[in-house]
Amino acid sequence: MADVGPEQPGSWEQRWHPLREEWVIVAGHRQQRPWTGKTVAAAAAEIPAYDATCYLCPGNARVGGAVNARYATTFVFDNDHPCVGVDAPRAVVAPPPPYRVSPAVGVARVVCFSPRHDLTLAEMPATAIAEVTDVWRAQTRELGARPEVRQVLCFENKGDVVGVSNPHPHGQIYATSVVFKTIEIELGASDRHQRDTGRGLMADIIRAEQQDGRRILHEDEHVIAFVPYFARYAYEVYVVPKRRVAHVYDLTDAEVSALAGALSAVTVRFDNLWRMSFPYVQVLHQAPTDGGDYSAFHFFIAFHPPLRQPHLLKYLAGPEVGGGNFVSDTSPEAKAAELRAQAPLHYKRT
Ligand SMILES: [Zn+2]
Protein backbone atom coordinates (compact mmCIF):
# COMPACT_ATOMS: atom_id res chain seq x y z
CA MET A 1 0.00 0.00 0.00
CA ALA A 2 1.23 3.45 -0.86
CA ASP A 3 2.27 5.80 1.89
CA VAL A 4 -0.09 8.65 2.47
CA GLY A 5 2.28 11.55 2.04
CA PRO A 6 1.61 15.24 2.31
CA GLU A 7 1.85 15.44 -1.46
CA GLN A 8 -1.22 13.22 -1.89
CA PRO A 9 -4.25 15.42 -2.61
CA GLY A 10 -6.83 15.26 0.13
CA SER A 11 -4.54 14.14 2.91
CA TRP A 12 -4.08 17.58 4.45
CA GLU A 13 -7.02 19.94 4.36
CA GLN A 14 -10.22 20.92 6.15
CA ARG A 15 -13.49 19.25 5.17
CA TRP A 16 -17.01 20.45 5.96
CA HIS A 17 -19.26 18.01 7.83
CA PRO A 18 -22.66 18.90 6.36
CA LEU A 19 -24.72 16.96 8.92
CA ARG A 20 -22.98 18.49 11.94
CA GLU A 21 -22.24 21.80 10.20
CA GLU A 22 -18.67 21.85 11.46
CA TRP A 23 -15.17 21.48 10.04
CA VAL A 24 -13.12 18.29 10.25
CA ILE A 25 -9.35 18.82 9.95
CA VAL A 26 -7.81 16.07 7.84
CA ALA A 27 -4.12 15.77 8.65
CA GLY A 28 -3.31 12.44 7.02
CA HIS A 29 0.34 13.36 6.62
CA ARG A 30 0.79 12.98 10.37
CA GLN A 31 0.35 9.22 10.34
CA GLN A 32 3.93 8.25 9.59
CA ARG A 33 3.16 4.89 8.11
CA PRO A 34 0.00 2.98 7.34
CA TRP A 35 -0.46 -0.44 8.91
CA THR A 36 1.83 -2.86 7.13
CA GLY A 37 0.05 -6.12 7.83
CA LYS A 38 1.66 -7.58 10.95
CA THR A 39 -0.88 -9.78 12.70
CA VAL A 40 -2.22 -8.65 16.02
CA ALA A 41 -0.33 -10.02 19.00
CA ALA A 42 -1.89 -13.05 20.67
CA ALA A 43 -4.96 -14.27 18.85
CA ALA A 44 -8.03 -13.68 20.97
CA ALA A 45 -8.63 -16.41 23.53
CA GLU A 46 -11.08 -19.03 22.39
CA ILE A 47 -14.56 -17.88 23.33
CA PRO A 48 -17.11 -20.57 24.20
CA ALA A 49 -20.55 -20.64 22.53
CA TYR A 50 -22.10 -20.57 26.01
CA ASP A 51 -20.59 -19.08 29.19
CA ALA A 52 -22.19 -20.00 32.52
CA THR A 53 -20.92 -16.74 34.08
CA CYS A 54 -22.31 -14.48 31.32
CA TYR A 55 -25.32 -12.40 32.34
CA LEU A 56 -26.49 -12.28 28.71
CA CYS A 57 -26.43 -15.97 27.80
CA PRO A 58 -29.80 -17.81 27.58
CA GLY A 59 -31.13 -19.18 30.87
CA ASN A 60 -28.53 -17.38 33.02
CA ALA A 61 -29.33 -15.24 36.07
CA ARG A 62 -28.51 -11.53 36.09
CA VAL A 63 -27.33 -9.35 38.98
CA GLY A 64 -30.82 -8.37 40.12
CA GLY A 65 -31.87 -12.03 40.23
CA ALA A 66 -33.88 -12.00 37.00
CA VAL A 67 -33.30 -15.02 34.77
CA ASN A 68 -32.88 -14.70 31.01
CA ALA A 69 -35.28 -16.56 28.76
CA ARG A 70 -33.85 -19.53 26.89
CA TYR A 71 -34.03 -17.44 23.75
CA ALA A 72 -33.19 -18.76 20.29
CA THR A 73 -32.70 -15.55 18.28
CA THR A 74 -32.78 -12.17 20.06
CA PHE A 75 -33.66 -11.19 23.62
CA VAL A 76 -34.59 -7.80 25.09
CA PHE A 77 -34.70 -6.87 28.78
CA ASP A 78 -34.77 -3.73 30.92
CA ASN A 79 -31.25 -2.66 31.87
CA ASP A 80 -30.57 -3.65 35.48
CA HIS A 81 -28.53 -0.45 35.93
CA PRO A 82 -30.50 2.07 33.89
CA CYS A 83 -29.19 5.59 33.24
CA VAL A 84 -32.76 6.70 32.62
CA GLY A 85 -35.71 4.85 34.10
CA VAL A 86 -39.33 4.84 35.13
CA ASP A 87 -38.16 4.80 38.75
CA ALA A 88 -36.05 7.97 38.47
CA PRO A 89 -37.08 10.44 41.20
CA ARG A 90 -39.80 12.79 39.93
CA ALA A 91 -39.26 15.31 42.71
CA VAL A 92 -36.15 17.23 41.75
CA VAL A 93 -34.77 20.25 43.56
CA ALA A 94 -35.05 23.35 41.41
CA PRO A 95 -31.63 25.03 41.21
CA PRO A 96 -31.14 28.79 41.03
CA PRO A 97 -31.03 30.28 37.51
CA PRO A 98 -29.37 29.91 35.07
CA TYR A 99 -29.38 26.22 36.06
CA ARG A 100 -32.17 23.85 35.04
CA VAL A 101 -33.10 20.33 36.06
CA SER A 102 -35.57 17.64 35.03
CA PRO A 103 -36.23 14.03 36.13
CA ALA A 104 -34.10 11.35 34.41
CA VAL A 105 -37.18 9.52 33.15
CA GLY A 106 -37.12 7.10 30.25
CA VAL A 107 -36.37 3.47 29.56
CA ALA A 108 -33.02 1.73 29.15
CA ARG A 109 -32.94 -1.73 27.64
CA VAL A 110 -30.40 -4.31 26.56
CA VAL A 111 -30.74 -6.25 23.30
CA CYS A 112 -28.96 -9.59 22.93
CA PHE A 113 -28.24 -10.05 19.24
CA SER A 114 -27.79 -13.82 19.41
CA PRO A 115 -27.94 -16.66 21.95
CA ARG A 116 -24.37 -17.51 20.91
CA HIS A 117 -21.82 -16.03 23.32
CA ASP A 118 -19.03 -16.32 20.77
CA LEU A 119 -20.55 -14.52 17.79
CA THR A 120 -20.58 -10.89 16.67
CA LEU A 121 -22.60 -9.18 13.93
CA ALA A 122 -19.61 -9.82 11.64
CA GLU A 123 -19.97 -13.56 12.11
CA MET A 124 -23.77 -13.72 12.10
CA PRO A 125 -25.67 -14.46 8.88
CA ALA A 126 -27.47 -11.49 7.36
CA THR A 127 -30.82 -13.16 8.15
CA ALA A 128 -29.93 -13.04 11.86
CA ILE A 129 -28.86 -9.38 11.55
CA ALA A 130 -32.26 -8.70 9.96
CA GLU A 131 -33.84 -10.12 13.15
CA VAL A 132 -31.81 -7.63 15.19
CA THR A 133 -33.07 -4.86 12.90
CA ASP A 134 -36.61 -6.11 13.52
CA VAL A 135 -35.99 -5.66 17.25
CA TRP A 136 -34.84 -2.08 16.62
CA ARG A 137 -38.02 -1.49 14.62
CA ALA A 138 -40.33 -2.93 17.28
CA GLN A 139 -38.53 -1.25 20.19
CA THR A 140 -38.46 2.16 18.54
CA ARG A 141 -42.17 1.90 17.84
CA GLU A 142 -43.06 0.66 21.34
CA LEU A 143 -40.82 2.96 23.36
CA GLY A 144 -41.36 5.93 21.05
CA ALA A 145 -45.10 5.71 21.72
CA ARG A 146 -44.59 6.37 25.44
CA PRO A 147 -45.62 9.92 26.33
CA GLU A 148 -42.44 10.69 28.27
CA VAL A 149 -40.14 9.50 25.47
CA ARG A 150 -38.93 11.95 22.81
CA GLN A 151 -36.06 9.93 21.37
CA VAL A 152 -35.12 6.27 21.01
CA LEU A 153 -31.38 5.79 20.67
CA CYS A 154 -30.32 2.27 19.62
CA PHE A 155 -26.59 1.62 19.75
CA GLU A 156 -23.88 -0.99 20.18
CA ASN A 157 -20.62 -0.48 22.06
CA LYS A 158 -18.29 -3.27 20.96
CA GLY A 159 -14.89 -4.14 22.39
CA ASP A 160 -12.68 -3.60 25.40
CA VAL A 161 -11.44 -0.27 24.10
CA VAL A 162 -14.95 1.18 24.23
CA GLY A 163 -15.46 -0.25 27.71
CA VAL A 164 -17.28 -3.49 26.95
CA SER A 165 -15.48 -6.55 28.25
CA ASN A 166 -18.31 -9.06 27.75
CA PRO A 167 -17.98 -10.45 24.20
CA HIS A 168 -21.62 -11.61 24.09
CA PRO A 169 -23.11 -9.72 21.12
CA HIS A 170 -25.48 -7.09 22.42
CA GLY A 171 -26.59 -3.51 22.06
CA GLN A 172 -28.48 -1.02 24.14
CA ILE A 173 -31.49 1.24 23.80
CA TYR A 174 -31.92 4.54 25.58
CA ALA A 175 -35.44 5.94 25.28
CA THR A 176 -35.17 9.43 26.72
CA SER A 177 -37.21 12.52 27.45
CA VAL A 178 -34.53 14.62 25.76
CA VAL A 179 -33.44 14.69 22.13
CA PHE A 180 -29.78 13.73 21.81
CA LYS A 181 -27.47 16.55 20.74
CA THR A 182 -26.16 14.85 17.60
CA ILE A 183 -29.69 14.21 16.35
CA GLU A 184 -30.65 17.81 17.12
CA ILE A 185 -27.67 19.06 15.08
CA GLU A 186 -28.52 16.75 12.18
CA LEU A 187 -32.18 17.77 12.28
CA GLY A 188 -31.23 21.44 12.02
CA ALA A 189 -28.80 20.83 9.16
CA SER A 190 -31.30 18.64 7.27
CA ASP A 191 -34.11 21.17 7.67
CA ARG A 192 -31.96 24.06 6.47
CA HIS A 193 -30.68 22.12 3.47
CA GLN A 194 -34.20 21.09 2.48
CA ARG A 195 -35.43 24.67 2.81
CA ASP A 196 -32.48 26.21 0.95
CA THR A 197 -32.16 23.72 -1.91
CA GLY A 198 -35.42 21.76 -2.01
CA ARG A 199 -33.39 18.57 -1.77
CA GLY A 200 -32.62 16.10 0.98
CA LEU A 201 -29.20 16.55 2.61
CA MET A 202 -28.51 12.81 2.85
CA ALA A 203 -29.72 12.33 -0.74
CA ASP A 204 -27.11 14.91 -1.80
CA ILE A 205 -24.45 13.16 0.33
CA ILE A 206 -25.29 9.82 -1.33
CA ARG A 207 -25.08 11.46 -4.77
CA ALA A 208 -21.69 13.00 -3.96
CA GLU A 209 -20.37 9.65 -2.72
CA GLN A 210 -21.62 7.90 -5.86
CA GLN A 211 -20.03 10.55 -8.10
CA ASP A 212 -16.66 10.05 -6.41
CA GLY A 213 -17.00 6.32 -5.82
CA ARG A 214 -13.71 5.81 -3.98
CA ARG A 215 -15.21 5.61 -0.50
CA ILE A 216 -18.13 3.25 -1.22
CA LEU A 217 -17.84 -0.15 0.50
CA HIS A 218 -21.17 -1.71 -0.45
CA GLU A 219 -24.17 -0.76 -2.56
CA ASP A 220 -27.34 -2.40 -3.83
CA GLU A 221 -30.81 -1.29 -4.89
CA HIS A 222 -31.87 -0.21 -1.38
CA VAL A 223 -28.77 0.60 0.68
CA ILE A 224 -25.34 2.19 0.36
CA ALA A 225 -22.38 2.03 2.78
CA PHE A 226 -19.40 4.37 2.61
CA VAL A 227 -16.64 6.11 4.52
CA PRO A 228 -18.00 9.66 4.37
CA TYR A 229 -15.88 12.39 2.76
CA PHE A 230 -15.99 14.20 6.11
CA ALA A 231 -15.23 11.16 8.35
CA ARG A 232 -14.15 12.13 11.86
CA TYR A 233 -12.80 8.67 12.76
CA ALA A 234 -10.32 6.78 10.55
CA TYR A 235 -12.63 3.91 9.69
CA GLU A 236 -15.96 5.68 10.15
CA VAL A 237 -18.70 4.15 8.00
CA TYR A 238 -22.27 5.24 7.26
CA VAL A 239 -24.86 2.65 6.23
CA VAL A 240 -27.74 4.48 4.60
CA PRO A 241 -31.06 3.36 3.11
CA LYS A 242 -31.46 5.10 -0.25
CA ARG A 243 -35.13 5.87 0.39
CA ARG A 244 -35.55 8.56 3.00
CA VAL A 245 -37.31 7.42 6.15
CA ALA A 246 -37.10 9.19 9.50
CA HIS A 247 -37.23 6.04 11.65
CA VAL A 248 -35.99 2.49 11.33
CA TYR A 249 -39.57 1.19 11.64
CA ASP A 250 -40.51 2.88 8.36
CA LEU A 251 -38.22 0.56 6.40
CA THR A 252 -39.90 -2.14 4.31
CA ASP A 253 -38.95 -5.78 4.82
CA ALA A 254 -36.93 -5.66 1.60
CA GLU A 255 -35.05 -2.62 2.91
CA VAL A 256 -34.42 -4.31 6.27
CA SER A 257 -33.00 -7.30 4.45
CA ALA A 258 -30.74 -5.04 2.37
CA LEU A 259 -29.69 -3.09 5.46
CA ALA A 260 -28.75 -6.34 7.20
CA GLY A 261 -26.69 -7.36 4.18
CA ALA A 262 -24.87 -4.03 4.27
CA LEU A 263 -24.21 -4.29 8.03
CA SER A 264 -22.77 -7.74 7.43
CA ALA A 265 -20.59 -6.52 4.54
CA VAL A 266 -19.20 -3.65 6.63
CA THR A 267 -18.54 -5.60 9.83
CA VAL A 268 -16.91 -8.50 7.96
CA ARG A 269 -14.49 -6.05 6.32
CA PHE A 270 -13.78 -4.47 9.69
CA ASP A 271 -12.82 -7.86 11.17
CA ASN A 272 -10.82 -8.88 8.11
CA LEU A 273 -8.76 -5.69 8.18
CA TRP A 274 -6.54 -6.83 11.06
CA ARG A 275 -7.95 -10.33 11.50
CA MET A 276 -9.42 -9.44 14.85
CA SER A 277 -12.80 -8.62 16.33
CA PHE A 278 -12.97 -4.94 15.36
CA PRO A 279 -14.16 -2.55 18.07
CA TYR A 280 -16.61 0.24 17.33
CA VAL A 281 -19.51 2.31 18.53
CA GLN A 282 -22.52 1.80 16.25
CA VAL A 283 -25.46 4.20 16.44
CA LEU A 284 -28.85 4.36 14.74
CA HIS A 285 -29.50 7.97 13.80
CA GLN A 286 -33.26 8.37 13.80
CA ALA A 287 -35.60 11.31 14.25
CA PRO A 288 -37.33 11.99 17.58
CA THR A 289 -40.61 10.18 18.29
CA ASP A 290 -42.48 13.18 19.69
CA GLY A 291 -44.74 13.72 16.68
CA GLY A 292 -42.80 16.66 15.24
CA ASP A 293 -42.28 17.30 11.53
CA TYR A 294 -39.18 15.29 10.62
CA SER A 295 -39.82 15.06 6.89
CA ALA A 296 -36.27 16.25 6.12
CA PHE A 297 -34.52 13.73 8.38
CA HIS A 298 -32.92 10.68 6.74
CA PHE A 299 -32.34 7.65 8.96
CA PHE A 300 -28.91 6.03 8.83
CA ILE A 301 -26.52 3.90 10.88
CA ALA A 302 -23.04 5.17 11.75
CA PHE A 303 -20.02 3.12 12.84
CA HIS A 304 -17.40 5.00 14.83
CA PRO A 305 -14.36 2.71 15.29
CA PRO A 306 -11.90 4.14 17.84
CA LEU A 307 -8.77 2.46 16.43
CA ARG A 308 -6.48 4.03 13.86
CA GLN A 309 -4.14 1.03 13.85
CA PRO A 310 -4.40 -2.31 15.69
CA HIS A 311 -2.97 -0.91 18.90
CA LEU A 312 -3.46 2.79 18.32
CA LEU A 313 -6.52 4.50 19.71
CA LYS A 314 -7.87 7.78 18.46
CA TYR A 315 -7.76 9.86 21.63
CA LEU A 316 -10.19 12.70 21.92
CA ALA A 317 -8.09 15.56 23.22
CA GLY A 318 -7.74 19.33 22.97
CA PRO A 319 -9.23 19.98 19.50
CA GLU A 320 -12.07 17.48 19.99
CA VAL A 321 -12.91 17.81 23.68
CA GLY A 322 -11.98 21.44 24.10
CA GLY A 323 -12.43 22.89 20.64
CA GLY A 324 -15.30 20.70 19.48
CA ASN A 325 -13.78 19.88 16.07
CA PHE A 326 -12.13 16.61 15.05
CA VAL A 327 -8.60 16.34 13.75
CA SER A 328 -8.33 13.19 11.63
CA ASP A 329 -4.83 11.80 11.21
CA THR A 330 -5.82 9.75 8.19
CA SER A 331 -7.44 10.45 4.85
CA PRO A 332 -10.91 8.94 4.28
CA GLU A 333 -9.92 7.81 0.77
CA ALA A 334 -6.93 5.82 2.06
CA LYS A 335 -8.95 4.17 4.85
CA ALA A 336 -11.83 3.36 2.48
CA ALA A 337 -9.33 1.78 0.09
CA GLU A 338 -8.08 -0.50 2.89
CA LEU A 339 -11.63 -1.63 3.68
CA ARG A 340 -12.54 -2.04 0.00
CA ALA A 341 -9.54 -4.34 -0.43
CA GLN A 342 -10.89 -6.80 2.15
CA ALA A 343 -12.57 -10.05 1.14
CA PRO A 344 -16.36 -10.18 1.65
CA LEU A 345 -16.09 -13.50 3.53
CA HIS A 346 -15.16 -13.48 7.24
CA TYR A 347 -11.57 -14.59 7.81
CA LYS A 348 -12.65 -17.28 10.29
CA ARG A 349 -14.65 -18.92 7.51
CA THR A 350 -11.84 -19.03 4.99
ZN1 LIG B 1 -23.03 -14.84 26.87
Coordinates of C-alpha atoms and ligand atoms in Angstrom, one line a residue:
M1 CA 0.0 0.0 0.0
A2 CA 1.2 3.5 -0.9
D3 CA 2.3 5.8 1.9
V4 CA -0.1 8.6 2.5
G5 CA 2.3 11.6 2.0
P6 CA 1.6 15.2 2.3
E7 CA 1.8 15.4 -1.5
Q8 CA -1.2 13.2 -1.9
P9 CA -4.2 15.4 -2.6
G10 CA -6.8 15.3 0.1
S11 CA -4.5 14.1 2.9
W12 CA -4.1 17.6 4.4
E13 CA -7.0 19.9 4.4
Q14 CA -10.2 20.9 6.2
R15 CA -13.5 19.2 5.2
W16 CA -17.0 20.4 6.0
H17 CA -19.3 18.0 7.8
P18 CA -22.7 18.9 6.4
L19 CA -24.7 17.0 8.9
R20 CA -23.0 18.5 11.9
E21 CA -22.2 21.8 10.2
E22 CA -18.7 21.9 11.5
W23 CA -15.2 21.5 10.0
V24 CA -13.1 18.3 10.3
I25 CA -9.3 18.8 10.0
V26 CA -7.8 16.1 7.8
A27 CA -4.1 15.8 8.7
G28 CA -3.3 12.4 7.0
H29 CA 0.3 13.4 6.6
R30 CA 0.8 13.0 10.4
Q31 CA 0.4 9.2 10.3
Q32 CA 3.9 8.2 9.6
R33 CA 3.2 4.9 8.1
P34 CA 0.0 3.0 7.3
W35 CA -0.5 -0.4 8.9
T36 CA 1.8 -2.9 7.1
G37 CA 0.1 -6.1 7.8
K38 CA 1.7 -7.6 10.9
T39 CA -0.9 -9.8 12.7
V40 CA -2.2 -8.7 16.0
A41 CA -0.3 -10.0 19.0
A42 CA -1.9 -13.0 20.7
A43 CA -5.0 -14.3 18.9
A44 CA -8.0 -13.7 21.0
A45 CA -8.6 -16.4 23.5
E46 CA -11.1 -19.0 22.4
I47 CA -14.6 -17.9 23.3
P48 CA -17.1 -20.6 24.2
A49 CA -20.5 -20.6 22.5
Y50 CA -22.1 -20.6 26.0
D51 CA -20.6 -19.1 29.2
A52 CA -22.2 -20.0 32.5
T53 CA -20.9 -16.7 34.1
C54 CA -22.3 -14.5 31.3
Y55 CA -25.3 -12.4 32.3
L56 CA -26.5 -12.3 28.7
C57 CA -26.4 -16.0 27.8
P58 CA -29.8 -17.8 27.6
G59 CA -31.1 -19.2 30.9
N60 CA -28.5 -17.4 33.0
A61 CA -29.3 -15.2 36.1
R62 CA -28.5 -11.5 36.1
V63 CA -27.3 -9.3 39.0
G64 CA -30.8 -8.4 40.1
G65 CA -31.9 -12.0 40.2
A66 CA -33.9 -12.0 37.0
V67 CA -33.3 -15.0 34.8
N68 CA -32.9 -14.7 31.0
A69 CA -35.3 -16.6 28.8
R70 CA -33.9 -19.5 26.9
Y71 CA -34.0 -17.4 23.8
A72 CA -33.2 -18.8 20.3
T73 CA -32.7 -15.6 18.3
T74 CA -32.8 -12.2 20.1
F75 CA -33.7 -11.2 23.6
V76 CA -34.6 -7.8 25.1
F77 CA -34.7 -6.9 28.8
D78 CA -34.8 -3.7 30.9
N79 CA -31.3 -2.7 31.9
D80 CA -30.6 -3.6 35.5
H81 CA -28.5 -0.5 35.9
P82 CA -30.5 2.1 33.9
C83 CA -29.2 5.6 33.2
V84 CA -32.8 6.7 32.6
G85 CA -35.7 4.8 34.1
V86 CA -39.3 4.8 35.1
D87 CA -38.2 4.8 38.8
A88 CA -36.1 8.0 38.5
P89 CA -37.1 10.4 41.2
R90 CA -39.8 12.8 39.9
A91 CA -39.3 15.3 42.7
V92 CA -36.2 17.2 41.8
V93 CA -34.8 20.2 43.6
A94 CA -35.1 23.4 41.4
P95 CA -31.6 25.0 41.2
P96 CA -31.1 28.8 41.0
P97 CA -31.0 30.3 37.5
P98 CA -29.4 29.9 35.1
Y99 CA -29.4 26.2 36.1
R100 CA -32.2 23.8 35.0
V101 CA -33.1 20.3 36.1
S102 CA -35.6 17.6 35.0
P103 CA -36.2 14.0 36.1
A104 CA -34.1 11.4 34.4
V105 CA -37.2 9.5 33.1
G106 CA -37.1 7.1 30.3
V107 CA -36.4 3.5 29.6
A108 CA -33.0 1.7 29.2
R109 CA -32.9 -1.7 27.6
V110 CA -30.4 -4.3 26.6
V111 CA -30.7 -6.2 23.3
C112 CA -29.0 -9.6 22.9
F113 CA -28.2 -10.0 19.2
S114 CA -27.8 -13.8 19.4
P115 CA -27.9 -16.7 22.0
R116 CA -24.4 -17.5 20.9
H117 CA -21.8 -16.0 23.3
D118 CA -19.0 -16.3 20.8
L119 CA -20.5 -14.5 17.8
T120 CA -20.6 -10.9 16.7
L121 CA -22.6 -9.2 13.9
A122 CA -19.6 -9.8 11.6
E123 CA -20.0 -13.6 12.1
M124 CA -23.8 -13.7 12.1
P125 CA -25.7 -14.5 8.9
A126 CA -27.5 -11.5 7.4
T127 CA -30.8 -13.2 8.2
A128 CA -29.9 -13.0 11.9
I129 CA -28.9 -9.4 11.6
A130 CA -32.3 -8.7 10.0
E131 CA -33.8 -10.1 13.2
V132 CA -31.8 -7.6 15.2
T133 CA -33.1 -4.9 12.9
D134 CA -36.6 -6.1 13.5
V135 CA -36.0 -5.7 17.2
W136 CA -34.8 -2.1 16.6
R137 CA -38.0 -1.5 14.6
A138 CA -40.3 -2.9 17.3
Q139 CA -38.5 -1.2 20.2
T140 CA -38.5 2.2 18.5
R141 CA -42.2 1.9 17.8
E142 CA -43.1 0.7 21.3
L143 CA -40.8 3.0 23.4
G144 CA -41.4 5.9 21.0
A145 CA -45.1 5.7 21.7
R146 CA -44.6 6.4 25.4
P147 CA -45.6 9.9 26.3
E148 CA -42.4 10.7 28.3
V149 CA -40.1 9.5 25.5
R150 CA -38.9 12.0 22.8
Q151 CA -36.1 9.9 21.4
V152 CA -35.1 6.3 21.0
L153 CA -31.4 5.8 20.7
C154 CA -30.3 2.3 19.6
F155 CA -26.6 1.6 19.8
E156 CA -23.9 -1.0 20.2
N157 CA -20.6 -0.5 22.1
K158 CA -18.3 -3.3 21.0
G159 CA -14.9 -4.1 22.4
D160 CA -12.7 -3.6 25.4
V161 CA -11.4 -0.3 24.1
V162 CA -15.0 1.2 24.2
G163 CA -15.5 -0.2 27.7
V164 CA -17.3 -3.5 26.9
S165 CA -15.5 -6.6 28.3
N166 CA -18.3 -9.1 27.7
P167 CA -18.0 -10.4 24.2
H168 CA -21.6 -11.6 24.1
P169 CA -23.1 -9.7 21.1
H170 CA -25.5 -7.1 22.4
G171 CA -26.6 -3.5 22.1
Q172 CA -28.5 -1.0 24.1
I173 CA -31.5 1.2 23.8
Y174 CA -31.9 4.5 25.6
A175 CA -35.4 5.9 25.3
T176 CA -35.2 9.4 26.7
S177 CA -37.2 12.5 27.4
V178 CA -34.5 14.6 25.8
V179 CA -33.4 14.7 22.1
F180 CA -29.8 13.7 21.8
K181 CA -27.5 16.6 20.7
T182 CA -26.2 14.8 17.6
I183 CA -29.7 14.2 16.4
E184 CA -30.6 17.8 17.1
I185 CA -27.7 19.1 15.1
E186 CA -28.5 16.7 12.2
L187 CA -32.2 17.8 12.3
G188 CA -31.2 21.4 12.0
A189 CA -28.8 20.8 9.2
S190 CA -31.3 18.6 7.3
D191 CA -34.1 21.2 7.7
R192 CA -32.0 24.1 6.5
H193 CA -30.7 22.1 3.5
Q194 CA -34.2 21.1 2.5
R195 CA -35.4 24.7 2.8
D196 CA -32.5 26.2 0.9
T197 CA -32.2 23.7 -1.9
G198 CA -35.4 21.8 -2.0
R199 CA -33.4 18.6 -1.8
G200 CA -32.6 16.1 1.0
L201 CA -29.2 16.6 2.6
M202 CA -28.5 12.8 2.8
A203 CA -29.7 12.3 -0.7
D204 CA -27.1 14.9 -1.8
I205 CA -24.5 13.2 0.3
I206 CA -25.3 9.8 -1.3
R207 CA -25.1 11.5 -4.8
A208 CA -21.7 13.0 -4.0
E209 CA -20.4 9.7 -2.7
Q210 CA -21.6 7.9 -5.9
Q211 CA -20.0 10.6 -8.1
D212 CA -16.7 10.1 -6.4
G213 CA -17.0 6.3 -5.8
R214 CA -13.7 5.8 -4.0
R215 CA -15.2 5.6 -0.5
I216 CA -18.1 3.2 -1.2
L217 CA -17.8 -0.1 0.5
H218 CA -21.2 -1.7 -0.4
E219 CA -24.2 -0.8 -2.6
D220 CA -27.3 -2.4 -3.8
E221 CA -30.8 -1.3 -4.9
H222 CA -31.9 -0.2 -1.4
V223 CA -28.8 0.6 0.7
I224 CA -25.3 2.2 0.4
A225 CA -22.4 2.0 2.8
F226 CA -19.4 4.4 2.6
V227 CA -16.6 6.1 4.5
P228 CA -18.0 9.7 4.4
Y229 CA -15.9 12.4 2.8
F230 CA -16.0 14.2 6.1
A231 CA -15.2 11.2 8.4
R232 CA -14.1 12.1 11.9
Y233 CA -12.8 8.7 12.8
A234 CA -10.3 6.8 10.6
Y235 CA -12.6 3.9 9.7
E236 CA -16.0 5.7 10.2
V237 CA -18.7 4.1 8.0
Y238 CA -22.3 5.2 7.3
V239 CA -24.9 2.6 6.2
V240 CA -27.7 4.5 4.6
P241 CA -31.1 3.4 3.1
K242 CA -31.5 5.1 -0.3
R243 CA -35.1 5.9 0.4
R244 CA -35.5 8.6 3.0
V245 CA -37.3 7.4 6.1
A246 CA -37.1 9.2 9.5
H247 CA -37.2 6.0 11.7
V248 CA -36.0 2.5 11.3
Y249 CA -39.6 1.2 11.6
D250 CA -40.5 2.9 8.4
L251 CA -38.2 0.6 6.4
T252 CA -39.9 -2.1 4.3
D253 CA -38.9 -5.8 4.8
A254 CA -36.9 -5.7 1.6
E255 CA -35.0 -2.6 2.9
V256 CA -34.4 -4.3 6.3
S257 CA -33.0 -7.3 4.5
A258 CA -30.7 -5.0 2.4
L259 CA -29.7 -3.1 5.5
A260 CA -28.7 -6.3 7.2
G261 CA -26.7 -7.4 4.2
A262 CA -24.9 -4.0 4.3
L263 CA -24.2 -4.3 8.0
S264 CA -22.8 -7.7 7.4
A265 CA -20.6 -6.5 4.5
V266 CA -19.2 -3.7 6.6
T267 CA -18.5 -5.6 9.8
V268 CA -16.9 -8.5 8.0
R269 CA -14.5 -6.0 6.3
F270 CA -13.8 -4.5 9.7
D271 CA -12.8 -7.9 11.2
N272 CA -10.8 -8.9 8.1
L273 CA -8.8 -5.7 8.2
W274 CA -6.5 -6.8 11.1
R275 CA -7.9 -10.3 11.5
M276 CA -9.4 -9.4 14.8
S277 CA -12.8 -8.6 16.3
F278 CA -13.0 -4.9 15.4
P279 CA -14.2 -2.6 18.1
Y280 CA -16.6 0.2 17.3
V281 CA -19.5 2.3 18.5
Q282 CA -22.5 1.8 16.2
V283 CA -25.5 4.2 16.4
L284 CA -28.8 4.4 14.7
H285 CA -29.5 8.0 13.8
Q286 CA -33.3 8.4 13.8
A287 CA -35.6 11.3 14.3
P288 CA -37.3 12.0 17.6
T289 CA -40.6 10.2 18.3
D290 CA -42.5 13.2 19.7
G291 CA -44.7 13.7 16.7
G292 CA -42.8 16.7 15.2
D293 CA -42.3 17.3 11.5
Y294 CA -39.2 15.3 10.6
S295 CA -39.8 15.1 6.9
A296 CA -36.3 16.2 6.1
F297 CA -34.5 13.7 8.4
H298 CA -32.9 10.7 6.7
F299 CA -32.3 7.7 9.0
F300 CA -28.9 6.0 8.8
I301 CA -26.5 3.9 10.9
A302 CA -23.0 5.2 11.7
F303 CA -20.0 3.1 12.8
H304 CA -17.4 5.0 14.8
P305 CA -14.4 2.7 15.3
P306 CA -11.9 4.1 17.8
L307 CA -8.8 2.5 16.4
R308 CA -6.5 4.0 13.9
Q309 CA -4.1 1.0 13.9
P310 CA -4.4 -2.3 15.7
H311 CA -3.0 -0.9 18.9
L312 CA -3.5 2.8 18.3
L313 CA -6.5 4.5 19.7
K314 CA -7.9 7.8 18.5
Y315 CA -7.8 9.9 21.6
L316 CA -10.2 12.7 21.9
A317 CA -8.1 15.6 23.2
G318 CA -7.7 19.3 23.0
P319 CA -9.2 20.0 19.5
E320 CA -12.1 17.5 20.0
V321 CA -12.9 17.8 23.7
G322 CA -12.0 21.4 24.1
G323 CA -12.4 22.9 20.6
G324 CA -15.3 20.7 19.5
N325 CA -13.8 19.9 16.1
F326 CA -12.1 16.6 15.1
V327 CA -8.6 16.3 13.7
S328 CA -8.3 13.2 11.6
D329 CA -4.8 11.8 11.2
T330 CA -5.8 9.7 8.2
S331 CA -7.4 10.4 4.8
P332 CA -10.9 8.9 4.3
E333 CA -9.9 7.8 0.8
A334 CA -6.9 5.8 2.1
K335 CA -8.9 4.2 4.8
A336 CA -11.8 3.4 2.5
A337 CA -9.3 1.8 0.1
E338 CA -8.1 -0.5 2.9
L339 CA -11.6 -1.6 3.7
R340 CA -12.5 -2.0 0.0
A341 CA -9.5 -4.3 -0.4
Q342 CA -10.9 -6.8 2.1
A343 CA -12.6 -10.1 1.1
P344 CA -16.4 -10.2 1.6
L345 CA -16.1 -13.5 3.5
H346 CA -15.2 -13.5 7.2
Y347 CA -11.6 -14.6 7.8
K348 CA -12.7 -17.3 10.3
R349 CA -14.7 -18.9 7.5
T350 CA -11.8 -19.0 5.0
Ligands
ZN1 ZN -23.0 -14.8 26.9

